[in-house]
């Protein structure tokens, strides 16, 4: 019996978030894309020009190998959850943080994870928590970007990724 699920995570520039998620045991696939904006099938240029989409990573995972709660715990380690529309040097609405679900059964898990995370901060969290309205895969050159461009810019420290995942 297959226990495959999806969650869409916005963590700033999708290159680093995608590379990080692909390293997690139990993640089957991570794909860069655009979610919850106000145009259909936007280009990267549309997103940068203010289409309202978030740069997200579609994470397909095996819930028998990793729980959504654990996946969110990893995600929280590589974002600044109180930063509004910015992660690292990347600024703009497309770089907001967010958790976009497709399965309403995920809501209690997400709400609990965010409530626990909030306890670590005095400022309110800036992580959106919404149902996925629509998702469009990013252009091919964005997929597996850091694998194709090992020296490419990433706001997430690759060494940090490896350290976080060392004991999984």
Coordinates of N, CA, C and O in Angstrom, one line a residue:
X1 N 0.9 -1.2 0.0 CA 0.0 0.0 0.0 C 0.9 1.2 0.0 O 1.8 1.3 0.8
X2 N 0.6 2.1 -0.9 CA 1.4 3.3 -1.0 C 0.9 4.4 -0.1 O -0.4 4.6 0.1
X3 N 1.8 5.1 0.6 CA 1.4 6.2 1.5 C 2.1 7.5 1.1 O 2.8 8.1 1.8
X4 N 1.9 7.9 -0.2 CA 2.6 9.0 -0.8 C 1.7 10.3 -0.6 O 0.5 10.2 -0.9
X5 N 2.4 11.3 -0.1 CA 1.7 12.6 0.1 C 2.4 13.7 -0.5 O 3.6 13.6 -0.9
X6 N 1.8 14.9 -0.6 CA 2.4 16.1 -1.1 C 2.2 17.2 -0.2 O 1.1 17.3 0.5
X7 N 3.2 18.1 -0.1 CA 3.1 19.4 0.6 C 3.9 20.4 -0.2 O 4.9 20.0 -0.8
X8 N 3.5 21.6 -0.2 CA 4.2 22.7 -0.9 C 4.7 23.7 0.0 O 4.0 24.2 0.9
X9 N 6.0 23.8 0.0 CA 6.7 24.7 1.0 C 7.4 25.8 0.3 O 8.2 25.6 -0.7
X10 N 7.2 27.0 0.8 CA 7.8 28.2 0.3 C 8.9 28.6 1.3 O 8.5 28.8 2.5
X11 N 10.1 28.7 0.9 CA 11.2 29.0 1.8 C 12.2 30.0 1.2 O 13.4 29.8 1.3
X12 N 11.7 31.0 0.6 CA 12.6 31.9 -0.1 C 12.9 31.4 -1.5 O 12.0 30.7 -2.1
X13 N 14.0 31.6 -2.0 CA 14.4 31.1 -3.3 C 14.3 29.6 -3.3 O 14.8 28.9 -2.4
X14 N 13.6 29.1 -4.3 CA 13.3 27.7 -4.3 C 14.5 26.8 -4.6 O 14.5 25.6 -4.3
X15 N 15.6 27.3 -5.1 CA 16.8 26.5 -5.4 C 17.3 25.7 -4.2 O 17.5 24.5 -4.2
X16 N 17.5 26.5 -3.1 CA 18.1 25.9 -1.9 C 17.1 25.0 -1.2 O 17.4 23.9 -0.7
X17 N 15.8 25.4 -1.2 CA 14.8 24.6 -0.5 C 14.6 23.3 -1.2 O 14.5 22.2 -0.6
X18 N 14.6 23.3 -2.6 CA 14.5 22.1 -3.4 C 15.7 21.2 -3.1 O 15.5 20.0 -2.8
X19 N 16.9 21.7 -3.1 CA 18.1 20.9 -2.9 C 18.1 20.3 -1.5 O 18.5 19.1 -1.3
X20 N 17.6 21.0 -0.5 CA 17.6 20.5 0.9 C 16.5 19.4 1.0 O 16.8 18.4 1.6
X21 N 15.3 19.6 0.5 CA 14.3 18.6 0.6 C 14.7 17.3 -0.1 O 14.4 16.3 0.4
X22 N 15.4 17.4 -1.2 CA 15.8 16.2 -1.9 C 16.8 15.4 -1.1 O 16.9 14.2 -1.4
X23 N 17.4 15.9 -0.1 CA 18.4 15.2 0.7 C 17.7 14.5 1.8 O 18.4 13.7 2.5
X24 N 16.5 14.7 2.1 CA 15.8 14.1 3.2 C 15.3 12.7 2.9 O 14.6 12.5 2.0
X25 N 15.6 11.8 3.8 CA 15.2 10.4 3.7 C 13.7 10.3 3.8 O 13.1 10.9 4.7
X26 N 13.1 9.7 2.8 CA 11.6 9.6 2.7 C 11.0 10.6 1.7 O 9.8 10.4 1.3
X27 N 11.8 11.6 1.3 CA 11.3 12.5 0.2 C 11.6 11.8 -1.1 O 12.7 11.4 -1.4
X28 N 10.5 11.6 -1.9 CA 10.6 11.0 -3.2 C 11.0 12.0 -4.3 O 11.9 11.6 -5.1
X29 N 10.5 13.2 -4.2 CA 10.8 14.2 -5.2 C 10.6 15.6 -4.7 O 9.7 15.7 -3.8
X30 N 11.3 16.5 -5.1 CA 11.1 17.9 -4.8 C 11.2 18.7 -6.1 O 12.2 18.5 -6.9
X31 N 10.2 19.5 -6.4 CA 10.2 20.2 -7.7 C 9.9 21.7 -7.4 O 9.0 22.0 -6.7
X32 N 10.7 22.5 -8.1 CA 10.5 24.0 -7.9 C 9.3 24.4 -8.8 O 9.1 23.9 -9.9
X33 N 8.6 25.4 -8.2 CA 7.4 25.9 -8.9 C 6.9 27.2 -8.3 O 7.5 27.8 -7.4
X34 N 5.7 27.6 -8.8 CA 5.1 28.8 -8.3 C 3.7 28.5 -7.8 O 3.0 27.8 -8.5
X35 N 3.3 29.1 -6.7 CA 2.0 28.8 -6.1 C 1.2 30.1 -5.7 O 1.8 31.1 -5.3
X36 N -0.1 29.9 -5.7 CA -1.0 30.9 -5.1 C -0.8 32.3 -5.6 O -0.9 33.2 -4.7
X37 N -0.6 32.6 -6.9 CA -0.5 33.9 -7.4 C -1.8 34.3 -8.1 O -2.8 33.6 -8.0
X38 N -1.8 35.3 -8.9 CA -3.0 35.8 -9.6 C -2.9 35.7 -11.1 O -3.7 36.3 -11.8
X39 N -2.0 34.9 -11.7 CA -2.0 34.6 -13.1 C -1.8 33.1 -13.3 O -1.2 32.4 -12.5
X40 N -2.3 32.6 -14.5 CA -2.1 31.2 -14.8 C -0.7 31.0 -15.5 O -0.3 31.9 -16.3
X41 N -0.1 29.9 -15.2 CA 1.2 29.5 -15.8 C 2.2 30.7 -16.0 O 2.6 31.0 -17.1
X42 N 2.6 31.3 -14.8 CA 3.5 32.4 -14.9 C 4.9 32.0 -15.3 O 5.3 30.9 -15.0
X43 N 5.6 32.9 -15.9 CA 7.0 32.7 -16.1 C 7.8 33.3 -14.9 O 7.2 34.0 -14.1
X44 N 9.0 33.0 -14.8 CA 9.9 33.5 -13.7 C 9.8 35.0 -13.8 O 9.7 35.7 -12.7
X45 N 9.8 35.6 -15.0 CA 9.8 37.1 -15.1 C 8.4 37.6 -14.6 O 8.4 38.7 -13.9
X46 N 7.4 36.9 -14.8 CA 6.0 37.3 -14.3 C 6.1 37.3 -12.8 O 5.6 38.2 -12.1
X47 N 6.7 36.3 -12.2 CA 6.7 36.1 -10.7 C 7.6 37.3 -10.1 O 7.2 37.9 -9.1
X48 N 8.7 37.6 -10.8 CA 9.6 38.7 -10.3 C 8.9 40.0 -10.5 O 9.2 40.9 -9.7
X49 N 8.0 40.1 -11.4 CA 7.3 41.4 -11.7 C 6.1 41.6 -10.8 O 5.4 42.6 -11.0
X50 N 5.8 40.6 -9.9 CA 4.7 40.9 -9.0 C 3.4 40.1 -9.3 O 2.3 40.6 -9.0
X51 N 3.5 38.9 -9.9 CA 2.3 38.1 -10.1 C 1.6 37.6 -8.8 O 0.5 37.0 -8.9
X52 N 2.3 37.8 -7.7 CA 1.7 37.3 -6.4 C 2.1 35.9 -6.1 O 1.7 35.4 -5.0
X53 N 2.7 35.2 -6.9 CA 3.1 33.8 -6.6 C 4.2 33.7 -5.6 O 5.1 34.6 -5.6
X54 N 4.3 32.6 -4.9 CA 5.4 32.3 -4.0 C 6.3 31.3 -4.8 O 5.7 30.4 -5.5
X55 N 7.6 31.4 -4.6 CA 8.5 30.4 -5.1 C 8.3 29.2 -4.1 O 8.6 29.4 -2.9
X56 N 7.9 28.1 -4.6 CA 7.6 27.0 -3.7 C 8.3 25.7 -4.2 O 8.8 25.6 -5.3
X57 N 8.4 24.7 -3.3 CA 8.9 23.4 -3.7 C 7.8 22.4 -3.4 O 7.2 22.4 -2.3
X58 N 7.4 21.7 -4.5 CA 6.4 20.6 -4.3 C 7.2 19.4 -3.8 O 8.0 18.9 -4.5
X59 N 6.8 19.0 -2.6 CA 7.5 17.9 -1.9 C 6.6 16.7 -1.9 O 5.5 16.7 -1.3
X60 N 7.1 15.7 -2.6 CA 6.3 14.4 -2.6 C 7.1 13.5 -1.7 O 8.3 13.3 -1.9
X61 N 6.4 12.9 -0.7 CA 7.1 12.1 0.3 C 6.3 10.9 0.7 O 5.1 10.8 0.4
X62 N 7.1 9.9 1.2 CA 6.5 8.6 1.6 C 6.2 8.8 3.1 O 7.2 8.8 3.9
X63 N 5.0 8.9 3.5 CA 4.6 9.1 4.9 C 5.0 7.9 5.8 O 4.9 8.0 7.0
X64 N 5.3 6.7 5.2 CA 5.7 5.6 6.0 C 7.2 5.7 6.4 O 7.7 5.1 7.3
X65 N 7.9 6.6 5.7 CA 9.3 6.9 6.0 C 9.6 8.2 6.7 O 10.6 8.3 7.5
X66 N 8.7 9.2 6.5 CA 8.9 10.5 7.2 C 7.5 11.1 7.4 O 6.7 11.1 6.5
X67 N 7.3 11.6 8.6 CA 6.0 12.2 8.9 C 6.0 13.6 8.4 O 7.1 14.3 8.2
X68 N 4.8 14.2 8.2 CA 4.7 15.6 7.9 C 5.3 16.4 9.0 O 6.0 17.4 8.7
X69 N 5.1 16.1 10.2 CA 5.6 16.8 11.3 C 7.1 16.9 11.3 O 7.7 18.0 11.5
X70 N 7.8 15.8 11.0 CA 9.2 15.8 10.9 C 9.7 16.6 9.7 O 10.7 17.3 9.7
X71 N 9.0 16.5 8.6 CA 9.4 17.2 7.4 C 9.3 18.7 7.7 O 10.2 19.5 7.3
X72 N 8.2 19.2 8.4 CA 8.1 20.6 8.7 C 9.2 21.0 9.7 O 9.7 22.1 9.6
X73 N 9.6 20.1 10.6 CA 10.7 20.4 11.5 C 12.0 20.7 10.7 O 12.7 21.7 11.0
X74 N 12.3 19.9 9.7 CA 13.4 20.2 8.9 C 13.3 21.5 8.1 O 14.2 22.3 8.1
X75 N 12.1 21.7 7.6 CA 11.8 23.0 6.9 C 12.1 24.2 7.7 O 12.7 25.2 7.3
X76 N 11.6 24.1 9.0 CA 11.8 25.3 9.9 C 13.3 25.6 10.2 O 13.6 26.7 10.5
X77 N 14.1 24.6 10.1 CA 15.5 24.8 10.3 C 16.3 25.6 9.2 O 17.3 26.1 9.5
X78 N 15.6 25.7 8.1 CA 16.3 26.4 7.0 C 15.6 27.7 6.5 O 15.9 28.3 5.5
X79 N 14.6 28.1 7.3 CA 14.0 29.4 7.0 C 14.1 30.3 8.2 O 14.3 29.9 9.3
X80 N 13.9 31.6 7.9 CA 13.7 32.6 9.0 C 12.2 32.8 9.0 O 11.6 33.5 8.2
X81 N 11.5 32.2 10.0 CA 10.0 32.2 10.0 C 9.4 33.5 10.4 O 8.1 33.6 10.3
X82 N 10.1 34.5 10.8 CA 9.5 35.8 11.1 C 9.8 36.9 10.1 O 9.3 38.0 10.2
X83 N 10.6 36.6 9.1 CA 11.0 37.5 8.1 C 9.8 37.6 7.1 O 9.3 36.6 6.6
X84 N 9.4 38.8 6.8 CA 8.3 39.0 5.8 C 8.8 39.3 4.4 O 9.6 40.2 4.2
X85 N 8.4 38.4 3.5 CA 8.8 38.6 2.1 C 10.3 38.7 1.8 O 10.7 39.4 1.0
X86 N 11.1 38.0 2.6 CA 12.5 38.0 2.5 C 13.1 36.7 3.1 O 12.7 36.4 4.2
X87 N 14.1 36.1 2.4 CA 14.9 35.1 3.0 C 16.3 35.3 2.5 O 16.5 35.4 1.3
X88 N 17.2 35.4 3.4 CA 18.6 35.8 2.9 C 18.6 37.2 2.3 O 17.9 38.1 2.7
X89 N 19.3 37.3 1.1 CA 19.3 38.5 0.4 C 18.2 38.7 -0.6 O 18.0 39.7 -1.2
X90 N 17.4 37.7 -0.7 CA 16.2 37.7 -1.6 C 15.1 38.4 -1.0 O 14.6 38.0 0.0
X91 N 14.6 39.5 -1.7 CA 13.5 40.3 -1.2 C 12.4 40.4 -2.2 O 12.6 40.5 -3.4
X92 N 11.2 40.3 -1.8 CA 10.0 40.4 -2.7 C 8.9 39.4 -2.2 O 9.2 38.4 -1.5
X93 N 7.7 39.6 -2.6 CA 6.6 38.8 -2.2 C 6.8 37.3 -2.6 O 6.3 36.4 -1.9
X94 N 7.5 37.1 -3.7 CA 7.7 35.7 -4.2 C 8.7 34.9 -3.2 O 8.7 33.7 -3.3
X95 N 9.4 35.6 -2.3 CA 10.3 35.0 -1.4 C 9.7 34.8 0.0 O 10.4 34.5 0.9
X96 N 8.4 34.9 0.1 CA 7.7 34.7 1.4 C 7.8 33.3 1.8 O 8.1 32.4 1.0
X97 N 7.6 33.0 3.1 CA 7.6 31.6 3.5 C 6.1 31.2 3.6 O 5.2 32.0 3.9
X98 N 5.9 29.9 3.4 CA 4.5 29.4 3.5 C 4.5 27.9 3.4 O 5.3 27.2 2.8
X99 N 3.4 27.4 4.0 CA 3.1 25.9 3.9 C 1.7 25.9 3.2 O 0.7 26.4 3.7
X100 N 1.7 25.2 2.1 CA 0.5 25.1 1.3 C 0.1 23.6 1.2 O 0.8 22.8 0.6
X101 N -1.1 23.3 1.7 CA -1.5 21.9 1.8 C -2.5 21.6 0.7 O -3.2 22.4 0.3
X102 N -2.6 20.3 0.4 CA -3.7 19.8 -0.5 C -4.6 18.9 0.2 O -5.7 18.6 -0.3
X103 N -4.2 18.3 1.3 CA -5.0 17.4 2.1 C -5.5 18.1 3.4 O -4.6 18.4 4.2
X104 N -6.8 18.3 3.5 CA -7.2 19.0 4.8 C -6.9 18.2 6.0 O -6.8 18.8 7.1
X105 N -6.6 16.9 5.9 CA -6.1 16.2 7.1 C -4.8 16.7 7.6 O -4.4 16.4 8.8
X106 N -4.0 17.4 6.8 CA -2.7 17.9 7.2 C -2.9 19.2 8.1 O -1.9 19.5 8.8
X107 N -4.0 19.8 8.1 CA -4.2 21.1 8.9 C -3.8 21.0 10.3 O -3.1 21.8 10.8
X108 N -4.3 20.0 11.1 CA -4.0 19.9 12.5 C -2.4 19.7 12.7 O -1.9 20.3 13.7
X109 N -1.8 19.0 11.9 CA -0.3 18.8 12.0 C 0.4 20.1 11.7 O 1.3 20.5 12.5
X110 N 0.0 20.8 10.7 CA 0.6 22.1 10.4 C 0.3 23.1 11.5 O 1.3 23.8 11.9
X111 N -0.9 23.2 11.9 CA -1.2 24.2 13.0 C -0.4 23.9 14.3 O 0.1 24.8 14.9
X112 N -0.3 22.6 14.6 CA 0.5 22.3 15.8 C 2.0 22.6 15.6 O 2.6 23.2 16.5
X113 N 2.5 22.3 14.5 CA 3.9 22.6 14.2 C 4.2 24.1 14.3 O 5.2 24.6 14.8
X114 N 3.3 24.9 13.7 CA 3.4 26.4 13.7 C 3.3 26.9 15.2 O 4.0 27.8 15.6
X115 N 2.4 26.3 15.9 CA 2.2 26.8 17.3 C 3.4 26.5 18.1 O 3.9 27.3 18.9
X116 N 4.0 25.3 17.9 CA 5.3 25.0 18.6 C 6.4 25.9 18.2 O 7.2 26.4 19.0
X117 N 6.5 26.2 16.9 CA 7.5 27.1 16.4 C 7.3 28.5 17.0 O 8.3 29.2 17.4
X118 N 6.1 29.0 17.1 CA 5.8 30.3 17.6 C 6.4 30.5 19.0 O 6.8 31.6 19.4
X119 N 6.4 29.5 19.8 CA 6.9 29.5 21.2 C 8.4 30.0 21.2 O 8.8 30.4 22.3
X120 N 9.1 29.8 20.1 CA 10.5 30.1 20.1 C 10.8 31.6 19.7 O 11.9 32.1 19.7
X121 N 9.7 32.3 19.4 CA 9.8 33.7 18.9 C 8.9 34.7 19.6 O 7.8 34.3 20.0
X122 N 9.3 35.9 19.8 CA 8.5 36.9 20.4 C 7.7 37.6 19.3 O 6.5 38.0 19.5
X123 N 8.3 37.7 18.1 CA 7.5 38.3 16.9 C 6.6 37.3 16.3 O 6.8 36.1 16.4
X124 N 5.5 37.7 15.7 CA 4.6 36.8 15.1 C 5.3 36.1 13.9 O 6.1 36.7 13.2
X125 N 4.9 34.8 13.7 CA 5.5 34.1 12.5 C 4.9 34.7 11.2 O 3.8 35.2 11.2
X126 N 5.7 34.7 10.2 CA 5.3 35.2 8.9 C 5.1 34.1 7.9 O 5.0 34.3 6.7
X127 N 4.9 32.9 8.4 CA 4.8 31.7 7.5 C 3.3 31.6 7.2 O 2.5 31.4 8.0
X128 N 3.0 31.7 5.9 CA 1.6 31.5 5.4 C 1.2 30.0 5.7 O 2.0 29.1 5.6
X129 N -0.1 29.8 6.0 CA -0.6 28.5 6.2 C -1.9 28.4 5.4 O -2.9 28.9 6.0
X130 N -1.9 27.9 4.2 CA -3.1 28.0 3.4 C -3.2 26.8 2.5 O -2.3 26.1 2.2
X131 N -4.5 26.5 2.0 CA -4.7 25.5 1.1 C -4.0 25.9 -0.3 O -4.1 27.1 -0.6
X132 N -3.4 25.0 -1.0 CA -2.9 25.3 -2.3 C -4.0 25.6 -3.2 O -4.9 24.9 -3.4
X133 N -3.9 26.8 -3.8 CA -4.9 27.2 -4.8 C -4.6 26.7 -6.2 O -5.4 26.2 -6.9
X134 N -3.3 26.9 -6.6 CA -2.8 26.4 -7.8 C -1.3 26.4 -7.8 O -0.7 27.1 -7.0
X135 N -0.7 25.5 -8.6 CA 0.7 25.3 -8.7 C 1.1 25.2 -10.1 O 0.4 24.5 -10.9
X136 N 2.2 25.8 -10.4 CA 2.8 25.7 -11.8 C 4.3 25.4 -11.7 O 5.0 26.1 -11.0
X137 N 4.7 24.3 -12.3 CA 6.1 24.0 -12.2 C 7.0 25.1 -12.8 O 6.5 25.7 -13.8
X138 N 8.1 25.4 -12.2 CA 9.0 26.4 -12.7 C 9.7 25.9 -14.0 O 9.6 24.7 -14.3
X139 N 10.3 26.8 -14.8 CA 11.0 26.4 -16.0 C 12.0 25.4 -15.7 O 12.6 25.3 -14.6
X140 N 12.4 24.6 -16.7 CA 13.3 23.5 -16.6 C 14.7 23.9 -16.0 O 15.3 23.2 -15.2
X141 N 15.1 25.1 -16.4 CA 16.4 25.5 -15.9 C 16.5 25.8 -14.4 O 17.5 25.8 -13.8
X142 N 15.3 25.9 -13.8 CA 15.2 26.1 -12.3 C 15.2 24.7 -11.6 O 15.6 24.7 -10.4
X143 N 14.9 23.7 -12.3 CA 14.8 22.3 -11.6 C 16.2 21.8 -11.4 O 17.1 21.9 -12.2
X144 N 16.4 21.3 -10.2 CA 17.8 20.8 -9.7 C 18.9 21.8 -10.0 O 20.0 21.5 -10.3
X145 N 18.5 23.1 -9.8 CA 19.5 24.2 -10.1 C 20.8 24.0 -9.5 O 21.9 24.2 -10.1
X146 N 20.9 23.8 -8.2 CA 22.1 23.7 -7.5 C 23.0 22.5 -7.9 O 24.2 22.5 -7.7
X147 N 22.3 21.4 -8.4 CA 23.0 20.3 -8.9 C 23.7 20.7 -10.2 O 24.8 20.3 -10.5
X148 N 23.0 21.4 -11.0 CA 23.5 21.9 -12.3 C 24.5 23.0 -12.2 O 25.4 23.2 -13.1
X149 N 24.4 23.8 -11.1 CA 25.2 24.9 -10.9 C 25.8 24.9 -9.5 O 25.3 25.6 -8.6
X150 N 26.8 24.0 -9.2 CA 27.2 23.8 -7.8 C 27.7 25.1 -7.1 O 27.6 25.2 -5.9
X151 N 28.1 26.1 -7.8 CA 28.5 27.4 -7.2 C 27.4 28.4 -7.3 O 27.7 29.6 -7.0
X152 N 26.2 28.0 -7.6 CA 25.1 28.9 -7.7 C 24.7 29.5 -6.3 O 25.0 28.9 -5.3
X153 N 24.1 30.7 -6.4 CA 23.8 31.4 -5.1 C 22.7 30.6 -4.4 O 21.7 30.1 -5.0
X154 N 22.8 30.5 -3.1 CA 21.8 29.9 -2.3 C 21.8 30.5 -0.9 O 22.9 30.7 -0.3
X155 N 20.6 31.0 -0.5 CA 20.6 31.6 0.9 C 20.7 30.6 2.0 O 20.9 31.0 3.1
X156 N 20.5 29.3 1.7 CA 20.7 28.3 2.7 C 22.1 27.7 2.6 O 22.6 27.4 1.5
X157 N 22.8 27.7 3.7 CA 24.2 27.2 3.7 C 24.1 25.6 3.5 O 23.5 24.9 4.2
X158 N 24.8 25.2 2.4 CA 24.8 23.8 2.0 C 25.4 22.9 3.1 O 24.9 21.8 3.4
X159 N 26.4 23.5 3.8 CA 27.0 22.8 4.9 C 26.0 22.6 6.0 O 26.0 21.5 6.7
X160 N 25.2 23.6 6.3 CA 24.2 23.5 7.3 C 23.2 22.4 6.9 O 22.8 21.6 7.8
X161 N 22.8 22.3 5.6 CA 21.9 21.3 5.2 C 22.5 19.9 5.5 O 21.8 19.0 6.1
X162 N 23.8 19.7 5.2 CA 24.4 18.4 5.5 C 24.5 18.1 7.0 O 24.3 17.0 7.4
X163 N 24.8 19.1 7.8 CA 24.8 19.0 9.2 C 23.5 18.6 9.8 O 23.4 17.7 10.6
X164 N 22.4 19.3 9.4 CA 21.1 19.0 9.8 C 20.7 17.5 9.5 O 20.1 16.9 10.3
X165 N 21.1 17.1 8.3 CA 20.6 15.8 7.9 C 21.5 14.6 8.3 O 21.2 13.5 8.1
X166 N 22.7 14.9 8.8 CA 23.7 13.9 9.1 C 23.1 12.8 10.0 O 23.4 11.7 9.8
X167 N 22.3 13.2 10.9 CA 21.7 12.2 11.9 C 20.3 11.7 11.6 O 19.7 11.2 12.5
X168 N 19.9 11.8 10.4 CA 18.5 11.4 10.1 C 18.3 10.0 10.1 O 19.1 9.2 9.8

